[in-house]
Tab-separated table of N, CA and C in Angstrom:
chain	number	residue	atom	x	y	z
A	1	UNK	N	77.443	105.721	113.907
A	1	UNK	CA	76.514	105.755	112.990
A	1	UNK	C	75.975	104.365	112.571
A	2	UNK	N	76.896	103.514	112.113
A	2	UNK	CA	76.621	102.332	111.561
A	2	UNK	C	77.515	101.116	111.912
A	3	UNK	N	77.099	99.920	112.146
A	3	UNK	CA	77.751	98.787	112.358
A	3	UNK	C	77.028	97.592	112.286
A	4	UNK	N	77.639	96.416	112.308
A	4	UNK	CA	77.023	95.207	112.289
A	4	UNK	C	76.682	94.896	113.638
A	5	UNK	N	77.574	95.135	114.520
A	5	UNK	CA	77.519	94.790	115.994
A	5	UNK	C	78.301	95.751	116.663
A	6	UNK	N	77.801	96.165	118.116
A	6	UNK	CA	78.502	96.912	119.032
A	6	UNK	C	78.453	96.225	120.363
A	7	UNK	N	79.365	96.416	121.047
A	7	UNK	CA	79.474	95.798	122.364
A	7	UNK	C	80.234	96.953	123.333
A	8	UNK	N	79.947	96.843	124.760
A	8	UNK	CA	80.334	97.563	125.653
A	8	UNK	C	81.716	96.775	126.424
A	9	UNK	N	82.951	96.990	126.309
A	9	UNK	CA	83.797	96.291	126.986
A	9	UNK	C	84.490	97.258	128.074
A	10	UNK	N	84.898	96.474	129.101
A	10	UNK	CA	85.487	97.278	130.224
A	10	UNK	C	86.956	96.505	130.521
A	11	UNK	N	87.958	97.212	130.402
A	11	UNK	CA	89.308	96.654	130.528
A	11	UNK	C	90.042	97.640	131.422
A	12	UNK	N	90.928	97.237	132.370
A	12	UNK	CA	91.844	98.200	133.175
A	12	UNK	C	91.016	99.366	133.781
A	13	UNK	N	89.752	99.293	133.983
A	13	UNK	CA	89.112	100.402	134.610
A	13	UNK	C	88.601	101.484	133.360
A	14	UNK	N	88.780	101.047	132.153
A	14	UNK	CA	88.319	101.954	131.194
A	14	UNK	C	87.095	101.123	130.374
A	15	UNK	N	86.439	102.106	129.787
A	15	UNK	CA	85.149	101.485	128.891
A	15	UNK	C	85.576	101.895	127.478
A	16	UNK	N	85.235	100.821	126.698
A	16	UNK	CA	85.582	100.801	125.230
A	16	UNK	C	84.201	100.463	124.493
A	17	UNK	N	83.970	100.999	123.357
A	17	UNK	CA	82.900	100.498	122.593
A	17	UNK	C	83.736	99.650	121.383
A	18	UNK	N	83.406	98.475	121.153
A	18	UNK	CA	83.892	97.841	119.945
A	18	UNK	C	82.814	97.743	119.110
A	19	UNK	N	83.176	98.379	117.898
A	19	UNK	CA	82.146	98.391	116.777
A	19	UNK	C	82.573	97.611	115.603
A	20	UNK	N	81.788	96.439	115.085
A	20	UNK	CA	82.305	95.649	114.038
A	20	UNK	C	81.328	96.006	112.782
A	21	UNK	N	81.731	96.015	111.791
A	21	UNK	CA	80.858	96.200	110.469
A	21	UNK	C	81.339	96.297	109.181
A	22	UNK	N	80.713	96.213	108.338
A	22	UNK	CA	81.098	96.329	106.832
A	22	UNK	C	80.259	97.364	106.171
A	23	UNK	N	80.684	98.597	106.611
A	23	UNK	CA	81.823	98.945	107.237
A	23	UNK	C	81.210	99.492	108.742
A	24	UNK	N	82.056	99.823	109.725
A	24	UNK	CA	81.656	100.472	110.882
A	24	UNK	C	81.830	101.755	110.284
A	25	UNK	N	80.849	102.771	110.742
A	25	UNK	CA	80.896	104.005	110.245
A	25	UNK	C	80.615	105.030	111.576
A	26	UNK	N	81.576	105.930	111.385
A	26	UNK	CA	81.475	107.080	112.382
A	26	UNK	C	81.461	108.638	111.621
A	27	UNK	N	80.859	109.580	112.160
A	27	UNK	CA	80.599	110.919	111.233
A	27	UNK	C	81.194	111.988	112.579
A	28	UNK	N	82.117	112.685	111.886
A	28	UNK	CA	82.719	114.004	112.901
A	28	UNK	C	83.234	114.810	112.012
A	29	UNK	N	82.755	116.237	112.217
A	29	UNK	CA	83.087	117.410	111.345
A	29	UNK	C	83.047	117.019	109.878
A	30	UNK	N	81.842	116.553	109.487
A	30	UNK	CA	81.345	116.287	108.227
A	30	UNK	C	82.330	115.406	107.576
A	31	UNK	N	82.862	114.512	108.366
A	31	UNK	CA	83.901	113.569	107.774
A	31	UNK	C	83.560	112.132	108.211
A	32	UNK	N	83.466	111.168	107.478
A	32	UNK	CA	83.155	109.903	107.513
A	32	UNK	C	84.601	109.174	107.959
A	33	UNK	N	84.328	108.317	108.932
A	33	UNK	CA	85.438	107.339	109.120
A	33	UNK	C	84.941	105.984	109.072
A	34	UNK	N	85.182	105.251	108.087
A	34	UNK	CA	84.761	103.808	107.757
A	34	UNK	C	86.022	102.778	107.980
A	35	UNK	N	85.653	101.773	108.711
A	35	UNK	CA	86.476	100.663	108.907
A	35	UNK	C	85.865	99.248	109.193
A	36	UNK	N	86.548	98.207	109.051
A	36	UNK	CA	86.097	96.935	109.593
A	36	UNK	C	85.641	96.793	111.038
A	37	UNK	N	86.720	97.438	111.888
A	37	UNK	CA	86.728	97.367	113.180
A	37	UNK	C	87.156	98.474	114.095
A	38	UNK	N	86.295	99.068	115.023
A	38	UNK	CA	86.855	100.188	115.709
A	38	UNK	C	86.801	99.844	117.226
A	39	UNK	N	87.638	100.451	117.873
A	39	UNK	CA	87.481	100.354	119.398
A	39	UNK	C	87.689	101.834	120.043
A	40	UNK	N	86.373	102.187	120.478
A	40	UNK	CA	86.425	103.593	120.871
A	40	UNK	C	86.633	103.585	122.328
A	41	UNK	N	87.607	104.188	122.735
A	41	UNK	CA	87.952	104.603	124.338
A	41	UNK	C	86.924	105.816	124.492
A	42	UNK	N	86.031	105.458	125.128
A	42	UNK	CA	84.809	106.264	125.557
A	42	UNK	C	85.491	107.587	126.302
A	43	UNK	N	86.275	106.996	127.568
A	43	UNK	CA	86.742	108.112	128.344
A	43	UNK	C	87.796	109.182	127.665
A	44	UNK	N	88.700	108.601	126.772
A	44	UNK	CA	89.798	109.479	126.455
A	44	UNK	C	89.432	109.859	124.849
A	45	UNK	N	88.239	109.651	124.433
A	45	UNK	CA	87.749	110.100	123.277
A	45	UNK	C	88.755	109.761	122.140
A	46	UNK	N	89.252	108.561	122.006
A	46	UNK	CA	90.109	108.090	120.822
A	46	UNK	C	89.292	106.948	120.184
A	47	UNK	N	89.367	106.799	118.994
A	47	UNK	CA	88.975	105.685	118.133
A	47	UNK	C	90.199	105.065	117.474
A	48	UNK	N	90.241	103.786	117.547
A	48	UNK	CA	91.414	103.033	116.957
A	48	UNK	C	90.626	102.199	115.963
A	49	UNK	N	90.970	102.464	114.711
A	49	UNK	CA	90.225	101.811	113.686
A	49	UNK	C	91.184	100.781	112.970
A	50	UNK	N	90.709	99.820	112.585
A	50	UNK	CA	91.519	98.742	111.806
A	50	UNK	C	90.942	97.933	110.726
A	51	UNK	N	91.433	97.836	109.654
A	51	UNK	CA	90.977	97.309	108.546
A	51	UNK	C	90.110	98.028	107.500
A	52	UNK	N	90.650	98.006	106.409
A	52	UNK	CA	89.850	98.783	105.345
A	52	UNK	C	89.485	100.496	105.829
A	53	UNK	N	90.416	101.007	106.408
A	53	UNK	CA	90.119	102.403	106.991
A	53	UNK	C	90.185	103.307	105.917
A	54	UNK	N	88.993	104.057	105.867
A	54	UNK	CA	88.841	105.415	104.988
A	54	UNK	C	88.396	106.507	105.760
A	55	UNK	N	88.840	107.573	105.695
A	55	UNK	CA	88.304	109.019	106.067
A	55	UNK	C	87.988	109.569	104.628
A	56	UNK	N	86.847	110.047	104.679
A	56	UNK	CA	86.074	110.469	103.577
A	56	UNK	C	85.602	112.076	104.060
A	57	UNK	N	86.104	112.980	103.303
A	57	UNK	CA	85.581	114.348	103.569
A	57	UNK	C	85.417	115.125	102.248
A	58	UNK	N	84.231	115.549	102.191
A	58	UNK	CA	84.006	116.024	100.876
A	58	UNK	C	84.323	115.042	99.938
A	59	UNK	N	85.211	115.367	98.877
A	59	UNK	CA	85.642	114.419	97.726
A	59	UNK	C	87.165	114.081	98.056
A	60	UNK	N	87.747	114.210	99.010
A	60	UNK	CA	89.162	113.613	99.489
A	60	UNK	C	89.008	112.531	100.320
A	61	UNK	N	89.608	111.627	99.809
A	61	UNK	CA	89.521	110.149	100.611
A	61	UNK	C	91.054	109.619	100.972
A	62	UNK	N	91.175	109.283	102.151
A	62	UNK	CA	92.569	108.729	102.971
A	62	UNK	C	92.076	107.261	103.086
A	63	UNK	N	92.938	106.472	102.798
A	63	UNK	CA	92.697	104.888	102.830
A	63	UNK	C	93.996	104.341	103.592
A	64	UNK	N	93.843	103.317	104.433
A	64	UNK	CA	95.007	102.663	105.110
A	64	UNK	C	94.356	101.529	105.811
A	65	UNK	N	95.185	100.817	106.480
A	65	UNK	CA	94.993	99.474	107.213
A	65	UNK	C	94.717	99.941	108.474
A	66	UNK	N	95.002	101.110	109.117
A	66	UNK	CA	94.544	101.449	110.359
A	66	UNK	C	94.806	102.953	110.810
A	67	UNK	N	94.373	103.318	111.862
A	67	UNK	CA	94.358	104.925	112.182
A	67	UNK	C	93.982	104.973	113.531
A	68	UNK	N	94.525	105.854	114.219
A	68	UNK	CA	94.035	106.261	115.676
A	68	UNK	C	93.142	107.817	115.262
A	69	UNK	N	91.985	107.951	115.839
A	69	UNK	CA	91.457	109.236	115.623
A	69	UNK	C	91.078	109.724	117.001
A	70	UNK	N	91.795	111.090	117.262
A	70	UNK	CA	91.607	111.699	118.292
A	70	UNK	C	90.583	112.801	118.255
A	71	UNK	N	89.389	112.554	118.748
A	71	UNK	CA	88.151	113.100	118.570
A	71	UNK	C	88.381	114.738	118.911
A	72	UNK	N	88.832	114.796	120.078
A	72	UNK	CA	88.830	116.130	120.874
A	72	UNK	C	89.918	116.969	120.125
A	73	UNK	N	90.855	116.489	119.393
A	73	UNK	CA	91.894	117.145	118.609
A	73	UNK	C	91.475	117.174	116.975
A	74	UNK	N	90.415	116.714	116.647
A	74	UNK	CA	89.991	116.525	115.360
A	74	UNK	C	91.040	115.896	114.449
A	75	UNK	N	91.785	114.977	115.095
A	75	UNK	CA	93.072	114.522	114.299
A	75	UNK	C	92.922	112.985	113.908
A	76	UNK	N	93.021	112.834	112.766
A	76	UNK	CA	93.061	111.245	112.178
A	76	UNK	C	94.883	111.078	111.761
A	77	UNK	N	95.189	109.933	112.840
A	77	UNK	CA	96.801	109.954	112.939
A	77	UNK	C	97.033	108.488	112.255
A	78	UNK	N	97.854	108.414	111.131
A	78	UNK	CA	98.159	107.243	110.341
A	78	UNK	C	99.487	107.134	110.549
A	79	UNK	N	100.080	105.910	111.050
A	79	UNK	CA	101.499	105.571	111.239
A	79	UNK	C	101.695	104.224	110.775
A	80	UNK	N	102.874	103.843	110.224
A	80	UNK	CA	103.560	102.717	109.631
A	80	UNK	C	102.925	102.184	108.406
A	81	UNK	N	101.817	101.823	108.297
A	81	UNK	CA	101.192	101.075	106.874
A	81	UNK	C	101.245	102.402	105.998
A	82	UNK	N	101.150	101.918	104.759
A	82	UNK	CA	100.790	102.965	103.628
A	82	UNK	C	99.551	103.622	103.561
A	83	UNK	N	99.635	104.908	103.708
A	83	UNK	CA	98.214	105.731	103.694
A	83	UNK	C	98.423	106.418	102.230
A	84	UNK	N	97.227	106.419	101.850
A	84	UNK	CA	96.955	107.019	100.572
A	84	UNK	C	95.745	108.030	100.687
A	85	UNK	N	96.325	109.570	100.069
A	85	UNK	CA	95.316	110.438	100.238
A	85	UNK	C	94.955	110.820	98.631
A	86	UNK	N	93.614	110.789	98.393
A	86	UNK	CA	93.382	111.009	96.941
A	86	UNK	C	92.168	112.157	97.047
A	87	UNK	N	92.703	113.211	96.310
A	87	UNK	CA	91.533	114.407	96.160
A	87	UNK	C	90.723	114.006	95.023
A	88	UNK	N	89.599	114.958	94.839
A	88	UNK	CA	88.801	114.830	93.833
A	88	UNK	C	89.187	114.747	92.336
A	89	UNK	N	90.351	115.412	92.031
A	89	UNK	CA	90.983	115.251	90.765
A	89	UNK	C	91.875	114.154	90.499
A	90	UNK	N	91.773	113.321	91.389
A	90	UNK	CA	92.657	111.925	91.344
A	90	UNK	C	94.116	112.339	91.615
A	91	UNK	N	94.581	113.151	92.217
A	91	UNK	CA	95.837	113.499	92.514
A	91	UNK	C	96.308	112.542	93.837
A	92	UNK	N	97.013	111.783	93.746
A	92	UNK	CA	97.310	110.871	94.870
A	92	UNK	C	98.598	110.905	95.550
A	93	UNK	N	98.611	111.160	96.926
A	93	UNK	CA	99.604	111.116	97.824
A	93	UNK	C	99.761	109.840	98.592
A	94	UNK	N	101.002	109.370	98.626
A	94	UNK	CA	101.181	107.897	99.488
A	94	UNK	C	102.342	108.512	100.390
A	95	UNK	N	102.061	107.944	101.677
A	95	UNK	CA	103.207	108.053	102.600
A	95	UNK	C	103.097	106.929	103.719
A	96	UNK	N	103.575	106.915	104.809
A	96	UNK	CA	103.499	105.923	105.871
A	96	UNK	C	103.183	106.851	107.188
A	97	UNK	N	103.299	108.238	107.118
A	97	UNK	CA	103.311	108.975	108.262
A	97	UNK	C	102.540	110.184	108.114
A	98	UNK	N	101.281	110.256	108.337
A	98	UNK	CA	100.386	111.219	107.832
A	98	UNK	C	99.357	111.600	109.033
A	99	UNK	N	99.174	112.950	109.286
A	99	UNK	CA	98.366	113.505	110.058
A	99	UNK	C	97.186	114.244	109.404
A	100	UNK	N	95.872	114.187	109.643
A	100	UNK	CA	94.857	114.766	108.804
A	100	UNK	C	93.786	115.454	109.923
A	101	UNK	N	93.815	116.892	109.858
A	101	UNK	CA	92.971	117.437	110.714
A	101	UNK	C	91.772	117.771	109.980
A	102	UNK	N	90.545	116.775	110.667
A	102	UNK	CA	89.205	117.024	109.976
A	102	UNK	C	88.448	118.469	110.227
A	103	UNK	N	88.910	119.057	111.109
A	103	UNK	CA	88.269	120.502	111.187
A	103	UNK	C	88.833	121.372	109.943
A	104	UNK	N	90.142	121.367	110.118
A	104	UNK	CA	90.774	122.342	109.046
A	104	UNK	C	91.121	121.778	107.556
A	105	UNK	N	90.928	120.344	107.288
A	105	UNK	CA	90.958	119.661	106.159
A	105	UNK	C	92.351	119.944	105.557
A	106	UNK	N	93.253	119.722	106.517
A	106	UNK	CA	94.772	119.750	106.332
A	106	UNK	C	95.302	118.441	106.632
A	107	UNK	N	96.189	118.180	105.789
A	107	UNK	CA	97.067	116.625	106.019
A	107	UNK	C	98.626	117.098	105.914
A	108	UNK	N	99.276	116.512	106.850
A	108	UNK	CA	100.701	116.913	107.006
A	108	UNK	C	101.388	115.461	107.105
A	109	UNK	N	102.393	115.323	106.119
A	109	UNK	CA	102.959	113.968	106.178
A	109	UNK	C	104.550	114.254	106.394
A	110	UNK	N	105.359	113.306	107.032
A	110	UNK	CA	106.766	113.326	107.389
A	110	UNK	C	107.292	112.070	106.890
A	111	UNK	N	108.450	112.122	106.912
A	111	UNK	CA	109.480	110.954	106.831
A	111	UNK	C	109.163	110.371	105.367
A	112	UNK	N	108.779	111.102	104.442
A	112	UNK	CA	108.802	110.727	102.829
A	112	UNK	C	107.399	110.551	102.578
A	113	UNK	N	107.167	111.105	101.464
A	113	UNK	CA	105.836	110.987	100.530
A	113	UNK	C	106.007	111.265	99.028
A	114	UNK	N	105.080	110.619	98.408
A	114	UNK	CA	105.167	110.840	96.950
A	114	UNK	C	103.807	111.295	96.403
A	115	UNK	N	103.756	112.112	95.554
A	115	UNK	CA	102.217	112.405	95.016
A	115	UNK	C	102.362	112.230	93.394
A	116	UNK	N	101.496	111.743	92.938
A	116	UNK	CA	101.474	111.416	91.486
A	116	UNK	C	99.983	112.124	90.966
A	117	UNK	N	100.190	113.145	90.070
A	117	UNK	CA	98.851	113.971	89.552
A	117	UNK	C	98.538	113.196	88.668
A	118	UNK	N	97.175	113.405	87.971
A	118	UNK	CA	96.437	112.755	87.103
A	118	UNK	C	96.842	112.634	85.798
A	119	UNK	N	98.109	113.482	85.521
A	119	UNK	CA	98.910	113.454	84.151
A	119	UNK	C	99.852	112.706	84.291
A	120	UNK	N	100.401	112.183	85.458
A	120	UNK	CA	101.296	111.142	85.616
A	120	UNK	C	102.735	112.024	86.207
A	121	UNK	N	102.633	113.161	86.391
A	121	UNK	CA	103.796	113.923	86.998
A	121	UNK	C	103.891	113.353	88.479
A	122	UNK	N	105.122	113.258	88.815
A	122	UNK	CA	105.353	112.771	90.343
A	122	UNK	C	106.210	113.896	90.975
A	123	UNK	N	105.789	114.110	92.187
A	123	UNK	CA	106.667	115.027	93.023
A	123	UNK	C	106.754	114.220	94.500
A	124	UNK	N	108.134	114.185	94.756
A	124	UNK	CA	108.288	113.403	96.313
A	124	UNK	C	109.118	114.524	96.894
A	125	UNK	N	108.881	114.384	98.334
A	125	UNK	CA	109.826	115.059	99.245
A	125	UNK	C	109.633	114.193	100.495
A	126	UNK	N	110.552	114.747	101.620
A	126	UNK	CA	110.547	114.085	102.817
A	126	UNK	C	109.463	114.708	103.705
A	127	UNK	N	108.879	115.825	103.672
A	127	UNK	CA	107.691	116.373	104.500
A	127	UNK	C	107.046	117.086	103.355
A	128	UNK	N	105.641	117.546	104.023
A	128	UNK	CA	104.721	118.099	103.140
A	128	UNK	C	103.382	118.265	103.891
A	129	UNK	N	102.511	119.059	103.057
A	129	UNK	CA	101.145	119.270	103.424
A	129	UNK	C	100.167	119.038	102.433
A	130	UNK	N	98.955	119.058	102.613
A	130	UNK	CA	97.993	119.066	101.649
A	130	UNK	C	96.800	119.888	102.139
A	131	UNK	N	96.207	120.941	101.585
A	131	UNK	CA	95.079	121.613	102.122
A	131	UNK	C	94.080	121.494	101.207
A	132	UNK	N	93.179	120.676	101.638
A	132	UNK	CA	91.941	120.577	100.789
A	132	UNK	C	91.101	121.393	100.468
A	133	UNK	N	90.707	122.523	101.368
A	133	UNK	CA	90.091	123.646	101.101
A	133	UNK	C	90.521	124.573	99.718
A	134	UNK	N	91.879	124.597	99.803
A	134	UNK	CA	92.405	125.416	98.764
A	134	UNK	C	93.179	124.572	97.513
A	135	UNK	N	93.108	123.345	97.681
A	135	UNK	CA	93.669	122.169	96.807
A	135	UNK	C	95.157	122.474	96.487
A	136	UNK	N	95.973	122.551	97.594
A	136	UNK	CA	97.220	123.025	97.473
A	136	UNK	C	98.026	121.853	98.028
A	137	UNK	N	99.111	121.168	97.551
A	137	UNK	CA	100.129	120.460	98.038
A	137	UNK	C	101.423	121.301	98.111
A	138	UNK	N	102.106	121.199	99.531
A	138	UNK	CA	103.232	121.793	99.743
A	138	UNK	C	104.370	120.779	99.938
A	139	UNK	N	105.359	120.828	99.304
A	139	UNK	CA	106.530	119.905	99.577
A	139	UNK	C	107.794	120.566	100.000
A	140	UNK	N	108.226	120.047	101.034
A	140	UNK	CA	109.636	120.478	101.578
A	140	UNK	C	110.552	119.451	101.862
A	141	UNK	N	111.837	119.986	101.865
A	141	UNK	CA	113.023	119.237	102.111
A	141	UNK	C	113.253	117.974	101.119
A	142	UNK	N	114.086	118.309	100.074
A	142	UNK	CA	114.456	117.335	99.276
A	142	UNK	C	113.527	116.959	98.558
A	143	UNK	N	113.044	117.950	97.684
A	143	UNK	CA	111.806	117.736	96.767
A	143	UNK	C	112.377	117.441	95.368
A	144	UNK	N	111.828	116.545	94.846
A	144	UNK	CA	111.969	116.024	93.322
A	144	UNK	C	110.867	116.085	92.774
A	145	UNK	N	110.991	116.459	91.405
A	145	UNK	CA	109.654	116.565	90.474
A	145	UNK	C	109.967	116.052	89.285
A	146	UNK	N	109.317	115.120	88.812
A	146	UNK	CA	109.435	114.344	87.429
A	146	UNK	C	108.141	114.294	86.673
A	147	UNK	N	108.616	114.832	85.413
A	147	UNK	CA	107.768	114.845	84.392
A	147	UNK	C	108.116	114.087	83.079
A	148	UNK	N	107.603	113.723	81.950
A	148	UNK	CA	108.053	113.090	80.941
A	148	UNK	C	109.275	113.555	80.380
A	149	UNK	N	109.624	114.708	80.644
A	149	UNK	CA	110.885	115.410	80.139
A	149	UNK	C	111.680	116.419	80.908
A	150	UNK	N	111.100	116.307	82.171
A	150	UNK	CA	111.944	117.493	83.093
A	150	UNK	C	112.089	116.746	84.475
A	151	UNK	N	113.229	116.833	84.988
A	151	UNK	CA	113.451	116.553	86.685
A	151	UNK	C	113.999	117.847	87.262
A	152	UNK	N	113.428	118.096	88.159
A	152	UNK	CA	113.529	119.330	89.005
A	152	UNK	C	113.887	118.834	90.422
A	153	UNK	N	114.944	119.552	90.933
A	153	UNK	CA	115.151	119.258	92.471
A	153	UNK	C	115.211	120.506	93.072
A	154	UNK	N	114.450	120.588	94.251
A	154	UNK	CA	114.457	122.019	95.099
A	154	UNK	C	114.160	121.793	96.577
A	155	UNK	N	114.117	122.873	97.243
A	155	UNK	CA	113.958	122.597	98.717
A	155	UNK	C	112.531	122.795	99.122
A	156	UNK	N	111.727	123.515	98.103
A	156	UNK	CA	110.399	123.724	98.361
A	156	UNK	C	109.461	123.854	97.280
A	157	UNK	N	108.324	123.223	97.107
A	157	UNK	CA	107.575	123.481	95.936
A	157	UNK	C	106.022	123.339	96.182
A	158	UNK	N	105.354	124.405	95.872
A	158	UNK	CA	103.994	124.542	95.898
A	158	UNK	C	103.222	124.058	94.883
A	159	UNK	N	102.403	123.068	94.869
A	159	UNK	CA	101.630	122.559	93.873
A	159	UNK	C	100.159	122.843	93.842
A	160	UNK	N	99.770	123.980	93.138
A	160	UNK	CA	98.186	124.205	93.190
A	160	UNK	C	97.478	123.254	92.201
A	161	UNK	N	96.791	122.378	92.698
A	161	UNK	CA	96.294	121.374	91.932
A	161	UNK	C	95.224	121.864	90.835
A	162	UNK	N	94.325	122.991	91.302
A	162	UNK	CA	93.157	123.143	90.620
A	162	UNK	C	93.811	124.214	89.376
A	163	UNK	N	94.884	124.543	89.352
A	163	UNK	CA	95.619	125.326	88.242
A	163	UNK	C	96.657	124.615	87.784
A	164	UNK	N	96.892	123.399	88.337
A	164	UNK	CA	97.961	122.797	87.763
A	164	UNK	C	99.480	123.564	87.615
A	165	UNK	N	99.611	124.150	88.773
A	165	UNK	CA	100.676	125.100	88.777
A	165	UNK	C	101.687	124.864	89.772
A	166	UNK	N	102.984	124.502	89.598
A	166	UNK	CA	104.091	124.513	90.462
A	166	UNK	C	104.847	125.694	90.705
A	167	UNK	N	105.177	125.951	91.955
A	167	UNK	CA	105.814	127.185	92.187
A	167	UNK	C	107.097	126.647	93.012
A	168	UNK	N	108.285	127.098	92.691
A	168	UNK	CA	109.515	126.477	93.418
A	168	UNK	C	110.175	127.555	94.221
A	169	UNK	N	111.018	127.098	95.009
A	169	UNK	CA	111.907	127.879	95.979
A	169	UNK	C	113.068	128.494	95.166
A	170	UNK	N	113.965	129.413	95.784
A	170	UNK	CA	115.034	129.974	95.212
A	170	UNK	C	116.124	128.914	94.740
A	171	UNK	N	116.170	128.033	95.702
A	171	UNK	CA	117.275	126.811	95.514
A	171	UNK	C	116.803	125.748	94.625
A	172	UNK	N	116.968	125.882	93.271
A	172	UNK	CA	116.017	124.884	92.414
A	172	UNK	C	117.311	124.784	91.351
A	173	UNK	N	117.309	123.195	91.012
A	173	UNK	CA	118.018	122.622	89.697
A	173	UNK	C	117.248	121.998	89.087
A	174	UNK	N	117.336	122.226	87.618
A	174	UNK	CA	116.538	121.471	86.678
A	174	UNK	C	117.270	120.747	85.786
A	175	UNK	N	116.962	119.495	85.444
A	175	UNK	CA	117.617	118.586	84.503
A	175	UNK	C	116.870	118.280	83.538
A	176	UNK	N	117.094	119.178	82.337
A	176	UNK	CA	116.084	118.707	81.380
A	176	UNK	C	116.760	118.130	80.274
């Protein structure tokens, strides 16, 4: 959609479009991808985005320093650096390993993540999901929830952010 400069590069028998901009902007599935620099592998339909990367869909914003976007799979794949997902209600999830499906509006994190809601409540777990369409975070595996007066440890927790409602699994311990 937008960029300061674009050039065609051929390397190793493949064609790339290098887009540089402040920001370089792409649109797919009603989702904007903004970054400083993008290398678009035209043949394999993959965009490698670097620098001030943002995925913006509706009012959910994911930001990081890099991502790989697999166009045919509708998949934004963040690896390594910290990625932050913030929904319209200012609930903020941070992790280092997140896949976001731009068609389904679902993010999946693994290897640890922490969410802080707008009231300061913190929920952390090893794995989880965020479904933007129904505004629901699901946390699994070694889940800890902290508020100003409660600490809860469980195996699974579903947080409906619009209702500000947390539902716990059977195996729950609270330390109030």
